[in-house]
Coordinates of C-alpha atoms in Angstrom, one line a residue:
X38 CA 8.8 -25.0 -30.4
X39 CA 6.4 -26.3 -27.6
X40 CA 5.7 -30.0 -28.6
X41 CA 6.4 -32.4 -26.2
X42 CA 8.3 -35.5 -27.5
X43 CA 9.3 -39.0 -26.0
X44 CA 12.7 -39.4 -24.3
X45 CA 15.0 -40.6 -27.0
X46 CA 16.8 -43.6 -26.4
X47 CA 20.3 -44.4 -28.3
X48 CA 19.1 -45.4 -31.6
X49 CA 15.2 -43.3 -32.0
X50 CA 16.5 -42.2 -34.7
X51 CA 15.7 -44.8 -36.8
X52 CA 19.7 -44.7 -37.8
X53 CA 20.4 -48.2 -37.2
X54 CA 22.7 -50.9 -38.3
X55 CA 20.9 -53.0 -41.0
X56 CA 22.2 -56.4 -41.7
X57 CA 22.4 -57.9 -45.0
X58 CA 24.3 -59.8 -47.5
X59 CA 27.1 -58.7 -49.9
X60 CA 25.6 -57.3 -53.5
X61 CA 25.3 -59.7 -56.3
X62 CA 28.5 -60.1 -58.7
X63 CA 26.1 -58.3 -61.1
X64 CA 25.8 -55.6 -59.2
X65 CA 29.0 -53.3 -60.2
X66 CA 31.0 -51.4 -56.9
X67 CA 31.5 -48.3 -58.0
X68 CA 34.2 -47.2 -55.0
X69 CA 37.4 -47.0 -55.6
X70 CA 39.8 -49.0 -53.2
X71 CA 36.8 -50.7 -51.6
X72 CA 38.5 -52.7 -49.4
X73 CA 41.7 -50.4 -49.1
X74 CA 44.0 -53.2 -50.4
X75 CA 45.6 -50.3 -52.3
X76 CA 46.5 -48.6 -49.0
X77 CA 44.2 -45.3 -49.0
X78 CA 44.5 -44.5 -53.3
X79 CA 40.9 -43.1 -53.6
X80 CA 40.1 -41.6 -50.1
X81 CA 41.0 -38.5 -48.5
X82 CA 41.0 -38.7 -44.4
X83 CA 40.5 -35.7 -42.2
X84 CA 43.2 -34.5 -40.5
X85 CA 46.0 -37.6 -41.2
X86 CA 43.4 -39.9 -39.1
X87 CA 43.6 -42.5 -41.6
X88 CA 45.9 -45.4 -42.1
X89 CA 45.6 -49.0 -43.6
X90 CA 45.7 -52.2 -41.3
X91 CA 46.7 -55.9 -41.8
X92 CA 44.2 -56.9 -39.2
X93 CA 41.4 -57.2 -38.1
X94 CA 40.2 -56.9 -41.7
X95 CA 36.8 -58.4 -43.0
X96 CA 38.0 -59.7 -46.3
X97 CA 40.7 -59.2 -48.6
X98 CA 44.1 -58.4 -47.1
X99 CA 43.9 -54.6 -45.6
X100 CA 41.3 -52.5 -43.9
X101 CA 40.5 -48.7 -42.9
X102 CA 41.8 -47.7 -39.4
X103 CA 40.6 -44.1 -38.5
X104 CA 41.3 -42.4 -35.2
X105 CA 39.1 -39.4 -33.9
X106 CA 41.2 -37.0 -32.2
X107 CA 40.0 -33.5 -30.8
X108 CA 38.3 -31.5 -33.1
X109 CA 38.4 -34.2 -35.8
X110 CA 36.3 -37.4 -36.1
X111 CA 37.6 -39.3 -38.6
X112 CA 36.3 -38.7 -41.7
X113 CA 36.7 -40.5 -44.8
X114 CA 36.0 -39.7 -48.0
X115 CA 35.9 -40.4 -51.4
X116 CA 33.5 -38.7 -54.6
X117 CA 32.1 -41.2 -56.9
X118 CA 30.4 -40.0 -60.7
X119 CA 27.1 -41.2 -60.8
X120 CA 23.8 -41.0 -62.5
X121 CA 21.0 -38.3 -62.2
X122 CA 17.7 -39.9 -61.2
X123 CA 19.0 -43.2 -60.2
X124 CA 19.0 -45.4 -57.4
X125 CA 22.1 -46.6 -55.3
X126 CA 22.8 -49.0 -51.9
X127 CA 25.8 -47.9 -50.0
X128 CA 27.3 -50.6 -47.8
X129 CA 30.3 -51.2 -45.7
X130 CA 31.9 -53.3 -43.1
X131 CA 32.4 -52.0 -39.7
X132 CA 34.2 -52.9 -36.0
X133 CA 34.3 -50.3 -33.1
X134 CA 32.3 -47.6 -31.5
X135 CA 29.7 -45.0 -32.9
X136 CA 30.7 -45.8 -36.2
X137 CA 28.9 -43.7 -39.3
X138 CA 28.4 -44.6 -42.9
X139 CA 26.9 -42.3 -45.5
X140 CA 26.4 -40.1 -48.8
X141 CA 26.6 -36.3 -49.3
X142 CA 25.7 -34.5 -52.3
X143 CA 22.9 -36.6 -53.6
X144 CA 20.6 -34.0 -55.2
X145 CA 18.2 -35.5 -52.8
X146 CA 18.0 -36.5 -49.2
X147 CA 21.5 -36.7 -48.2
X148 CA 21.6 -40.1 -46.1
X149 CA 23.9 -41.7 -43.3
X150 CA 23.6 -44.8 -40.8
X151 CA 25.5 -45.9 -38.0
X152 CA 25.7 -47.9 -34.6
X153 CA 26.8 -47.0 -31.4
X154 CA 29.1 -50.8 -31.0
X155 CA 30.2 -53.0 -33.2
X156 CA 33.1 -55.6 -31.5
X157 CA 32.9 -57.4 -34.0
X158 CA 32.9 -56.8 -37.8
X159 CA 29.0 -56.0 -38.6
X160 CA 27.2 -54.4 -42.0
X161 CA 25.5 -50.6 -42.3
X162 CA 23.4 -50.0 -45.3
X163 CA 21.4 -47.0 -46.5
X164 CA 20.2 -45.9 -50.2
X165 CA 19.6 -42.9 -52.1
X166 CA 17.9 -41.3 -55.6
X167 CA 20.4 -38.5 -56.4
X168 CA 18.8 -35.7 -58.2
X169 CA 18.1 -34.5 -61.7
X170 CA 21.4 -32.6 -61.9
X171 CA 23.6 -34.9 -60.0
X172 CA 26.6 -36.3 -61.1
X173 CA 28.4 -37.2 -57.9
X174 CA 28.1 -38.1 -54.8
X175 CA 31.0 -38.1 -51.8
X176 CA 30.4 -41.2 -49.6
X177 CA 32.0 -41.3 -46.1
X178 CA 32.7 -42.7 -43.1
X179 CA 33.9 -41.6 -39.6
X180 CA 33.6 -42.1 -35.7
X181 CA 32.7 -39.9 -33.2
X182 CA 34.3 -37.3 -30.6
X183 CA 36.4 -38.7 -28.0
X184 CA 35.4 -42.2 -29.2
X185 CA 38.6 -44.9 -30.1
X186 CA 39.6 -46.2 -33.6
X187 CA 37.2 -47.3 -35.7
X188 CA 37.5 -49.8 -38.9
X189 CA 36.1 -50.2 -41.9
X190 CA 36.2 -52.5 -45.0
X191 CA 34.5 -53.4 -48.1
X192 CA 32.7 -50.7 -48.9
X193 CA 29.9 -51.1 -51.7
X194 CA 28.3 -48.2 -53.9
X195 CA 26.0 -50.2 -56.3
X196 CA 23.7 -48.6 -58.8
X197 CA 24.5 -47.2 -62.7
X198 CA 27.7 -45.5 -63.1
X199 CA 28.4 -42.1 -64.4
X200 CA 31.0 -40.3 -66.7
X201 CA 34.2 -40.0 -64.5
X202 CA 35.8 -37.5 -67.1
X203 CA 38.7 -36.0 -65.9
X204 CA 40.8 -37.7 -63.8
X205 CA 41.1 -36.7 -59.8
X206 CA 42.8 -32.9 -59.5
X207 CA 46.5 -32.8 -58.0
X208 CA 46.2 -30.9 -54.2
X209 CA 46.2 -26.9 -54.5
X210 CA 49.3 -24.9 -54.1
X211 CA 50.4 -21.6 -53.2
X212 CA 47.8 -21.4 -50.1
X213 CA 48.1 -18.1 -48.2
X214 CA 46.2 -15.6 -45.9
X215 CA 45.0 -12.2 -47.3
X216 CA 42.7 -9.4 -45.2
X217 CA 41.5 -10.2 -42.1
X218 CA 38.7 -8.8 -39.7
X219 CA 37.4 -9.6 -36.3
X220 CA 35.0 -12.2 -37.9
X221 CA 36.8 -13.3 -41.4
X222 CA 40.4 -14.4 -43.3
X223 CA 40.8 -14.2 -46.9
X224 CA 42.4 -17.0 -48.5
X225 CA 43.8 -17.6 -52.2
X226 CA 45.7 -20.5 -54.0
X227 CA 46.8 -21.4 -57.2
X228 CA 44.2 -22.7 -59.8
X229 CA 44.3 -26.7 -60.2
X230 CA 44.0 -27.9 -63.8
X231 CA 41.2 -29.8 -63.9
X232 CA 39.3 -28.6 -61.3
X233 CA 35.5 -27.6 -61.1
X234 CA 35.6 -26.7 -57.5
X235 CA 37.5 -26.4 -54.3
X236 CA 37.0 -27.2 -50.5
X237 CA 38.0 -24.8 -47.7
X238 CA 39.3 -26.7 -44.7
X239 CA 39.5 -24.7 -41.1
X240 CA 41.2 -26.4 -38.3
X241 CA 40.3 -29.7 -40.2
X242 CA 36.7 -29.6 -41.1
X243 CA 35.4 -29.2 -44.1
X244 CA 33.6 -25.1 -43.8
X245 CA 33.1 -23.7 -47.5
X246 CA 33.1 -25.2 -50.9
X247 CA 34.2 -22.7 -53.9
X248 CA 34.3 -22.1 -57.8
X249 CA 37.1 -20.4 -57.8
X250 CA 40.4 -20.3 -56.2
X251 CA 40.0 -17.7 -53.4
X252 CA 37.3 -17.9 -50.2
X253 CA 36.3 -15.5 -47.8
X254 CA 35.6 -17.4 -44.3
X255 CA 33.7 -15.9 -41.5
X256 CA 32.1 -16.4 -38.8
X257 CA 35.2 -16.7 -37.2
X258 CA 36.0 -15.5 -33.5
X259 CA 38.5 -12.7 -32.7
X260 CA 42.2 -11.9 -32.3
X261 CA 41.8 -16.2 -32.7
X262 CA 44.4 -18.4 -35.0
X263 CA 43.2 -20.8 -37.0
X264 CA 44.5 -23.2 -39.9
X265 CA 43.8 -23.7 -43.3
X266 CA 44.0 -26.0 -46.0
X267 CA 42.1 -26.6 -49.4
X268 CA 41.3 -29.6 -52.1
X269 CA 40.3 -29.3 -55.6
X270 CA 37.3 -31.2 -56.6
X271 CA 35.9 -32.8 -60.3
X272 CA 33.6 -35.7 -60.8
X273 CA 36.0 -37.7 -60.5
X274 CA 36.9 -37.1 -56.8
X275 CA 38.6 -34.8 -54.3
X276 CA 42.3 -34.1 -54.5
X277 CA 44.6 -34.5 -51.3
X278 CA 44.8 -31.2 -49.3
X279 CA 46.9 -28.7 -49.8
X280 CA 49.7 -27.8 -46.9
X281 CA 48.3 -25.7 -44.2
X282 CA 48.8 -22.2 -43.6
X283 CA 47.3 -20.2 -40.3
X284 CA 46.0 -17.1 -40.6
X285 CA 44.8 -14.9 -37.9
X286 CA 41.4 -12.6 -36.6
X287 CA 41.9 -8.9 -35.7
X288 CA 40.7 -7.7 -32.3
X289 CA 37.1 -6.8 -32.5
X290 CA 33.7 -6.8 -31.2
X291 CA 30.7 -6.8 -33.8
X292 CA 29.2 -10.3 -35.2
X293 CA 29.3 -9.0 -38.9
X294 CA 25.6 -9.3 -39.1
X295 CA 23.7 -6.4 -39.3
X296 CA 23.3 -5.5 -35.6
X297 CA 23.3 -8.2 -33.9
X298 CA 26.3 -7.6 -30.9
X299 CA 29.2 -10.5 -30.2
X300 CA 26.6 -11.7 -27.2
X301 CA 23.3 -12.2 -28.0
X302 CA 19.8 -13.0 -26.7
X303 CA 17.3 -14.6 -28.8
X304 CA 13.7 -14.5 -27.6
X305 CA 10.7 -15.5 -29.6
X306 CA 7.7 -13.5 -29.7
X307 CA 4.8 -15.4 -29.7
X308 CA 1.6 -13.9 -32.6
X309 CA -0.9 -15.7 -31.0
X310 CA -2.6 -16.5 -27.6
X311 CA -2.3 -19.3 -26.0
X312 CA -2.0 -18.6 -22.2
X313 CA 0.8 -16.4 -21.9
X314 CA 1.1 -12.8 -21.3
X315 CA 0.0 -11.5 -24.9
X316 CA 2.7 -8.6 -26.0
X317 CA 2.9 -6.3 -28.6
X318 CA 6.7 -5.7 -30.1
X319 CA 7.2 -2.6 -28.3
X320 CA 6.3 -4.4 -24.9
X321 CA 9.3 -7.2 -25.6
X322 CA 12.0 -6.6 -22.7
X323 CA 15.0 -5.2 -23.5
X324 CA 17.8 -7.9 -23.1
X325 CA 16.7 -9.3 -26.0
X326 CA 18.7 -8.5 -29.0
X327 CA 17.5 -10.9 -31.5
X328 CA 13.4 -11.3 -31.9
X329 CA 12.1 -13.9 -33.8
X330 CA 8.3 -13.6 -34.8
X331 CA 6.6 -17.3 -34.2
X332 CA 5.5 -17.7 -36.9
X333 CA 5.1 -17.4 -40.8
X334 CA 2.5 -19.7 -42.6
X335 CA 2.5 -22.0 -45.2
X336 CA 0.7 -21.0 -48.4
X337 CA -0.6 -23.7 -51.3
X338 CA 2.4 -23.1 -53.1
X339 CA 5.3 -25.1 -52.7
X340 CA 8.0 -23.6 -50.4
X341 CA 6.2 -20.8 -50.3
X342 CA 5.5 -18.8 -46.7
X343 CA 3.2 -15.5 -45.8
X344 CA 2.7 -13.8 -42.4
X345 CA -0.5 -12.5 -41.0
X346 CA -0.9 -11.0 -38.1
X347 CA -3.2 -13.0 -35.1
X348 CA -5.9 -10.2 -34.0
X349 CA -5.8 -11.9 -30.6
X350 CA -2.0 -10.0 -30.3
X351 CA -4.2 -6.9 -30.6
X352 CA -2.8 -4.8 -33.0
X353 CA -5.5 -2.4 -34.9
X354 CA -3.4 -2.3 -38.2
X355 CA -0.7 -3.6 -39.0
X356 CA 0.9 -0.3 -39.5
X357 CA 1.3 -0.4 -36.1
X358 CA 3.0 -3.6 -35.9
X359 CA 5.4 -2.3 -38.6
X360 CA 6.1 0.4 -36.9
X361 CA 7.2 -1.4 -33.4
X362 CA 9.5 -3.4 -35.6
X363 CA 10.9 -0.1 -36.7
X364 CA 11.7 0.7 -33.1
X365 CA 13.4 -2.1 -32.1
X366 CA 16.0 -2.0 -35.0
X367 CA 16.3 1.8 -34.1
X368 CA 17.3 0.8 -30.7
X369 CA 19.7 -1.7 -32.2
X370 CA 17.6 -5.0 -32.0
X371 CA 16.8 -7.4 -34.6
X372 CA 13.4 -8.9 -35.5
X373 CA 13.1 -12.2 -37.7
X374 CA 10.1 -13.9 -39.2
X375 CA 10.6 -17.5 -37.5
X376 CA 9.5 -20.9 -39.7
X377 CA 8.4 -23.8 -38.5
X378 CA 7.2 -24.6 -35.2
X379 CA 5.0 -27.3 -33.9
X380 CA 2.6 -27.1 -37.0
X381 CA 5.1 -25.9 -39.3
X382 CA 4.2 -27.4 -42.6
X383 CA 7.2 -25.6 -45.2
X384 CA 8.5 -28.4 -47.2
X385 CA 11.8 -27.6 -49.2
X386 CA 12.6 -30.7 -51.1
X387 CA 13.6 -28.9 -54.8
X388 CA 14.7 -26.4 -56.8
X389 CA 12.1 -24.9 -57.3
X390 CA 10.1 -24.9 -53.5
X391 CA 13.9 -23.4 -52.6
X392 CA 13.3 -20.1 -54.7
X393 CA 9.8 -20.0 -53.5
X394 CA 10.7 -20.0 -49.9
X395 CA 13.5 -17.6 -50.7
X396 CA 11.3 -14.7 -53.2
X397 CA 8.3 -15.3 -50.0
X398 CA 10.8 -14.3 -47.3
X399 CA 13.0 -11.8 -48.7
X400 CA 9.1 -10.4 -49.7
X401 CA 7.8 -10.7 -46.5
X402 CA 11.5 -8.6 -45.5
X403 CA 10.7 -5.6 -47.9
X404 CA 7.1 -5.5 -46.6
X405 CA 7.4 -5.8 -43.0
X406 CA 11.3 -4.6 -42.8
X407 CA 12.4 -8.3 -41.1
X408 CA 15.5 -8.4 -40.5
X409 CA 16.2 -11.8 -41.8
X410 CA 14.8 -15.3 -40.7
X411 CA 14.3 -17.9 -38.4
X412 CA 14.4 -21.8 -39.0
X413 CA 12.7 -24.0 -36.8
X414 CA 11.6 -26.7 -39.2
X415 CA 10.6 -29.6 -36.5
X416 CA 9.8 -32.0 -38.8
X417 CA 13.2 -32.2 -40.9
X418 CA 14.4 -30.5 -43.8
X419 CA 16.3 -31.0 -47.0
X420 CA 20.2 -29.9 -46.5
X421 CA 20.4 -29.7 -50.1
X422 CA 17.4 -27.3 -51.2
X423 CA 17.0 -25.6 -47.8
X424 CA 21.2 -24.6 -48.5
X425 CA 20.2 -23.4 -52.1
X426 CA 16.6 -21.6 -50.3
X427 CA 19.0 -19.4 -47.8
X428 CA 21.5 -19.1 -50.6
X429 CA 19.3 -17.5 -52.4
X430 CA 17.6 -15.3 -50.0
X431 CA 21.4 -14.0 -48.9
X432 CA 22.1 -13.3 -52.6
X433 CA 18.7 -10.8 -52.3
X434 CA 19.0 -9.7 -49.0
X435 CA 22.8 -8.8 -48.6
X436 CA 25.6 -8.7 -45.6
X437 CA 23.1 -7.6 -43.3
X438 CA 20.9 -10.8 -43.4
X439 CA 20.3 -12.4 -40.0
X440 CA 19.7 -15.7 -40.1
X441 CA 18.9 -18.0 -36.8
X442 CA 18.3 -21.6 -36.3
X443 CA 16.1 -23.7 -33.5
X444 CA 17.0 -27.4 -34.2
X445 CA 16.3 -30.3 -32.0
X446 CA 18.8 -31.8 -29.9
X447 CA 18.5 -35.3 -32.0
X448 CA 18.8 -33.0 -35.5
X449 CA 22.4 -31.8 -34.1
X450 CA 23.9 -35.0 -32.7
X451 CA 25.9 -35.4 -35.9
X452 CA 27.5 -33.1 -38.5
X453 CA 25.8 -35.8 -41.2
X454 CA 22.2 -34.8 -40.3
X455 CA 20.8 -32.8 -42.5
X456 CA 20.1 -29.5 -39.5
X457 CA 24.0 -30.1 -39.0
X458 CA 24.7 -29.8 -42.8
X459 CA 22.7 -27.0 -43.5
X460 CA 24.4 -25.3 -40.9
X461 CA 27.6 -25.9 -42.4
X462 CA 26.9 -25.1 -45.7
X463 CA 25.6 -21.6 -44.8
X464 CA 28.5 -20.8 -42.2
X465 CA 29.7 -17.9 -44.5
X466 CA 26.1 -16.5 -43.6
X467 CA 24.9 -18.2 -40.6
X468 CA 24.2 -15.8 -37.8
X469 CA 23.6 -18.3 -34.8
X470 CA 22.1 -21.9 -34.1
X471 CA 20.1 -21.9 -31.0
X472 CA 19.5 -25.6 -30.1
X473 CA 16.4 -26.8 -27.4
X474 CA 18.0 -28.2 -25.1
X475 CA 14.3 -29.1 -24.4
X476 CA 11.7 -31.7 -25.2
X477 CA 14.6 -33.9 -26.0
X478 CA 15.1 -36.7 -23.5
X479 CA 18.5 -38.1 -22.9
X480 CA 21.3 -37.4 -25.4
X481 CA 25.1 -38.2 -25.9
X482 CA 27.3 -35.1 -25.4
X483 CA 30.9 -34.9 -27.6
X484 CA 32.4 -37.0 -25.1
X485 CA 30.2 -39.6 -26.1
X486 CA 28.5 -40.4 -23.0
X487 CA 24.5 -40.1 -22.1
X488 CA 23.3 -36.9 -20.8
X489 CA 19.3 -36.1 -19.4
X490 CA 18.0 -33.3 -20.1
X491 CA 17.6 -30.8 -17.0
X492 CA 21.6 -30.5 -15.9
X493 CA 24.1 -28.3 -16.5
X494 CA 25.9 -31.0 -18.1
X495 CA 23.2 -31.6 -20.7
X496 CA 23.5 -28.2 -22.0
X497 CA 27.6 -28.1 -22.0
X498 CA 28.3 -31.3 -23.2
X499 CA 25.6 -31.0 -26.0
X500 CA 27.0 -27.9 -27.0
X501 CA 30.3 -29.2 -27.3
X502 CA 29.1 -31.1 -30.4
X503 CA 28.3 -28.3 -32.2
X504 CA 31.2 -26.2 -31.3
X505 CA 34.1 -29.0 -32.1
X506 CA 31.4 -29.9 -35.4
X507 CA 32.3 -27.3 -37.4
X508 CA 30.6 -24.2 -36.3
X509 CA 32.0 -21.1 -34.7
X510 CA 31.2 -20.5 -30.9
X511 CA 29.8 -17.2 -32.5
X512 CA 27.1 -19.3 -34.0
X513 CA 26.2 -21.2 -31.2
X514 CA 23.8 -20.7 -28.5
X515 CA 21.7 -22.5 -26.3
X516 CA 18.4 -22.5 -26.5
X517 CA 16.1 -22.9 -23.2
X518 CA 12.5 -22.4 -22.1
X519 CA 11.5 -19.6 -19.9
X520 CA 9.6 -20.9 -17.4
X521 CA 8.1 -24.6 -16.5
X522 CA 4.8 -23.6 -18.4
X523 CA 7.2 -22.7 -21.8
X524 CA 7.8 -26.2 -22.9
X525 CA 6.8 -30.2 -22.0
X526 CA 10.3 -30.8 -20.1
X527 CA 14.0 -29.6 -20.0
X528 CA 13.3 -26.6 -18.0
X529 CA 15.9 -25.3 -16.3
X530 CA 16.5 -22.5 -13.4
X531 CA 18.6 -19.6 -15.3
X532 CA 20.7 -20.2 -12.5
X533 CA 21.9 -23.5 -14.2
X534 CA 21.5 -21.4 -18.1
X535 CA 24.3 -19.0 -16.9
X536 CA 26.2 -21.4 -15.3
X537 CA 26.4 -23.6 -18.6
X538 CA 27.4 -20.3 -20.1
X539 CA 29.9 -20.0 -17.8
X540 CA 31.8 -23.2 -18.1
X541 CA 31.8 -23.0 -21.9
X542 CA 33.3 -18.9 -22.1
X543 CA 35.3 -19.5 -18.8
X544 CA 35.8 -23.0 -18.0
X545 CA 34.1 -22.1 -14.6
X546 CA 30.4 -23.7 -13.0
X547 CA 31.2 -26.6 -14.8
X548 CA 29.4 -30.2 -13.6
X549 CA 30.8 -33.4 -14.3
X550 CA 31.9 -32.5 -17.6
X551 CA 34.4 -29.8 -18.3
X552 CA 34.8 -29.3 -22.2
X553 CA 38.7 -29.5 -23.3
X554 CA 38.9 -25.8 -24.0
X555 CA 36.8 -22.7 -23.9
X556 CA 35.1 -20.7 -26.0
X557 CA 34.8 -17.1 -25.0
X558 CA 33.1 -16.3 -28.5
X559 CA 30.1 -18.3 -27.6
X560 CA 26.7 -15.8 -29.0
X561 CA 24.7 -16.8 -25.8
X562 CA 21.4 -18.0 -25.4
X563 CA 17.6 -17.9 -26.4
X564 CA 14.2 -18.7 -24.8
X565 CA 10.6 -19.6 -26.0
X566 CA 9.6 -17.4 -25.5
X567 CA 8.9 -13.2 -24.1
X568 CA 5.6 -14.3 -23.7
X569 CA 6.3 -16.7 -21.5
X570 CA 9.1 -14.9 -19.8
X571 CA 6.5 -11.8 -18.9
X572 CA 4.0 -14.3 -17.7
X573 CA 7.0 -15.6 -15.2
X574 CA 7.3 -11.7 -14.1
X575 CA 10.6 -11.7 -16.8
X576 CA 13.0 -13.8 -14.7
X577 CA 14.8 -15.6 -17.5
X578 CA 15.3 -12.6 -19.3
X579 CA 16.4 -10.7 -16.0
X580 CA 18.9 -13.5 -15.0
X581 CA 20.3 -14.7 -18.1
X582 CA 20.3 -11.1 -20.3
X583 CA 22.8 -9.6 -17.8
X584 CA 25.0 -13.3 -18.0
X585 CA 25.0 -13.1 -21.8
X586 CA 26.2 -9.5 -22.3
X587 CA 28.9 -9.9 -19.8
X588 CA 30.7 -13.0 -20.9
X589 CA 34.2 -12.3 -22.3

């Protein structure tokens, strides 16, 4: 959580355009419609942004125009059978600005390029090793938030092709709403023939994928209207979506997880000494509502994580510490086992590090009584495995599992890296995402332009990624150091914390950039950490608490 980093510049992330030539006429393209002569047969677009052009086009006689318009940017898709444990170069075409290219569903590392300007037509390439079960992969493209058309054309997926099977599933019918709560709308549809899955669209991003044909979705904000669709899936590919229906949130106040309230503050609670004001539990202030012990170790097996408790924190057994957790949950707090950090070492990269990490944790819950857990992975993760790890834990744990998340600013500038995936996948479960707005440098907010770190802007327009990406404002929060001392850079005043907050629940305090709409469900906000915050005489904690647990 502490590391300082160098600004980031457009493009640190390694996610650049490669240039290169077009594959040998050995080397089979196994996408369909590759250079959408064939008007859009083979790829789904999200939200009707898709439509077929006569010019510019690189080759052929047609292209891909896409348009990113609100909460949509762009995205198009189509699912190609391929082979387990095989190798693959994805290529396309592309003309306009922030333009991405990349595969989901590998087994492996999911992967994606992109560049921020292409006026003319240039090449992105990336490759991938699916996995030992993998059939299938979707590859996509799209644009960004607020950004113009973009095109693409000749697309290339080369490698060994798989068994297609069935054809491509017909779109679902009979779509309707069921029970609702505060937090969650039942849906169920009519079964496709054909079908092996299904895809749950809300307010048109992708949020749930399901074996049958019925979904619960949560996470959702209250006495708040949203629309639905769904697509059936095979190997083959994804149908069209179904027609929408809208279904709506009772009125209602609890987060439906465990006791975390509707507005939330995250602190974390630091088991060792290194400056600050050493605490024991019990001595944690009380706006915080979500704790989050930094941090769980790495053990020699793969995956797997233990806890043990620093002697420097001063505890003579850890009885006691077990009881202070006790007494926070008793006076309606939660308390996490946070992994990661600065020297976090947990590598989830299979099957079988994912059920390690998942049996360690929900044993580290029984024996301490954690609440659920915290992940701050700062050196990447796997969406694929670290989806299947949390999965897992839920399906041990229950309803009441909390689970957090501390990404980077860079790992949440696209819904394609793998932070932003993972949060997807889980939102059924996902308690909050609290991003550092810290140690970051400068950034593009949803509007597309460059932010620094430091302004109210950075923290509004950064957050607007997240919240028009997929995730529910009740899952968002923003994460900011305590004091100067808490962090290498991005510290802000809480004066300039709360007013973020308040232009994102109230559209008031804004800077230069005003999102498009509010979001009165936002969760609210965390720090690194109480230490830090007691050593500043609990400012943060005494400013911003209050903010949080008044907004709307």
């Amino acid at each position: 959580m502490t590391s300082a980093f160098a600004t980031i510049a457009l493009g640190a992330t390694g996610l650049v355009a490669l240039g290169g030539t077009a594959a040998g006429a050995a080397a089979a393209n196994l996408a369909q419609n590759p250079g959408f002569e064939s008007g859009l047969s083979g790829w789904t677009c999200s939200a009707g942004s898709g439509t077929t052009v006569a010019s510019p086009v690189h080759g052929g006689s047609a292209a891909l125009k896409a348009t990113p318009a609100g909460t949509d940017n762009a995205r198009c898709a189509q699912t190609v059978a391929v082979k387990p444990n095989s190798s693959y170069t994805l290529s396309a075409w592309v003309q306009g600005s922030y333009v991405y290219l990349g595969a989901s569903g590998t087994g492996t590392a999911d992967v994606s390029t992109w560049t921020p300007s292409a006026p003319g037509w240039q090449q992105l390439s990336t490759s991938f090793t699916t996995g030992a079960g993998t059939t299938s992969v979707t590859v996509y493209t799209h644009g960004w938030y607020g950004q113009p058309a973009y095109y693409a054309d000749d697309i290339s997926l080369t490698g060994p092709g798989g068994d297609p099977g069935d054809p491509v599933p017909g779109a679902p019918s009979g779509l309707r709403t069921g029970g609702a709560t505060s937090s969650s709308i039942d849906l169920s549809w009519s079964p496709v023939t054909g079908a092996t899955g299904y895809n749950v669209y809300r307010d048109g991003a992708r949020v749930q994928s399901v074996g049958g044909a019925s979904a619960t979705v949560t996470g959702l904000a209250a006495s708040t209207s949203y629309q639905f669709q769904v697509t059936a899936t095979n190997a083959a590919g994804e149908s069209p979506r179904s027609s929408a229906v809208t279904g709506t949130t009772t009125a209602g106040g609890g987060g439906g997880d465990g006791t975390v309230p509707k507005h939330a503050v995250t602190g974390y609670w630091q088991n060792f000494n290194n400056g600050a004001a050493v605490q024991k539990l019990r001595d944690v202030q009380d706006q915080y509502d979500i704790i989050a012990v930094a941090f769980a170790d790495a053990t020699g097996t793969p995956g797997a994580v233990d806890f043990t408790l620093d002697p420097a924190v001063g505890y003579g057994s850890e009885q006691q510490f077990k009881d202070d957790i006790k007494a926070k949950q008793a006076a309606g707090k939660s308390v996490v086992i946070s992994i990661g950090g600065q020297n976090g070492t947990v590598s989830i990269n299979d099957s079988a590090s994912a059920n390690n990490f998942a049996n360690s944790v929900y044993a580290l819950m029984r024996e301490y009584g954690f609440n659920g857990v915290d992940i701050d992975l700062e050196n990447g993760l796997n969406a694929t495995y670290m989806t299947q790890a949390l999965r897992s834990l839920s399906a041990k744990a229950g309803s009441g599992l909390v689970i957090t998340m501390a990404p980077q600013t860079i790992d949440m500038q696209s819904t394609s890296g793998a932070y932003f995936q993972t949060a997807l996948n889980i939102k059924d479960i996902l308690t909050v995402v609290n991003m550092q707005y810290y140690n970051s440098g400068s950034m593009l907010g949803c509007d597309g332009k460059v932010y620094s770190q430091g302004s109210v802007d950075f923290l509004t327009a950064l957050a607007c990624i997240q919240l028009e990406g997929g995730l529910s404002p009740s899952q968002v929060g923003l994460g900011l150091p305590a004091s100067t001392r808490g962090a290498g850079s991005g510290y802000v005043s809480p004066a300039i914390v709360n007013n973020a907050l308040d232009c994102l629940a109230r559209g008031t305090n804004c800077g230069s950039f005003k999102p498009a709409r509010t979001y009165p469900g936002l969760r609210g906000a965390m720090t690194w950490s109480t230490n830090w915050d007691a050593t500043a005489g609990n400012a943060w904690s005494n400013a911003v608490g209050p903010k949080v647990h008044g907004l709307p």
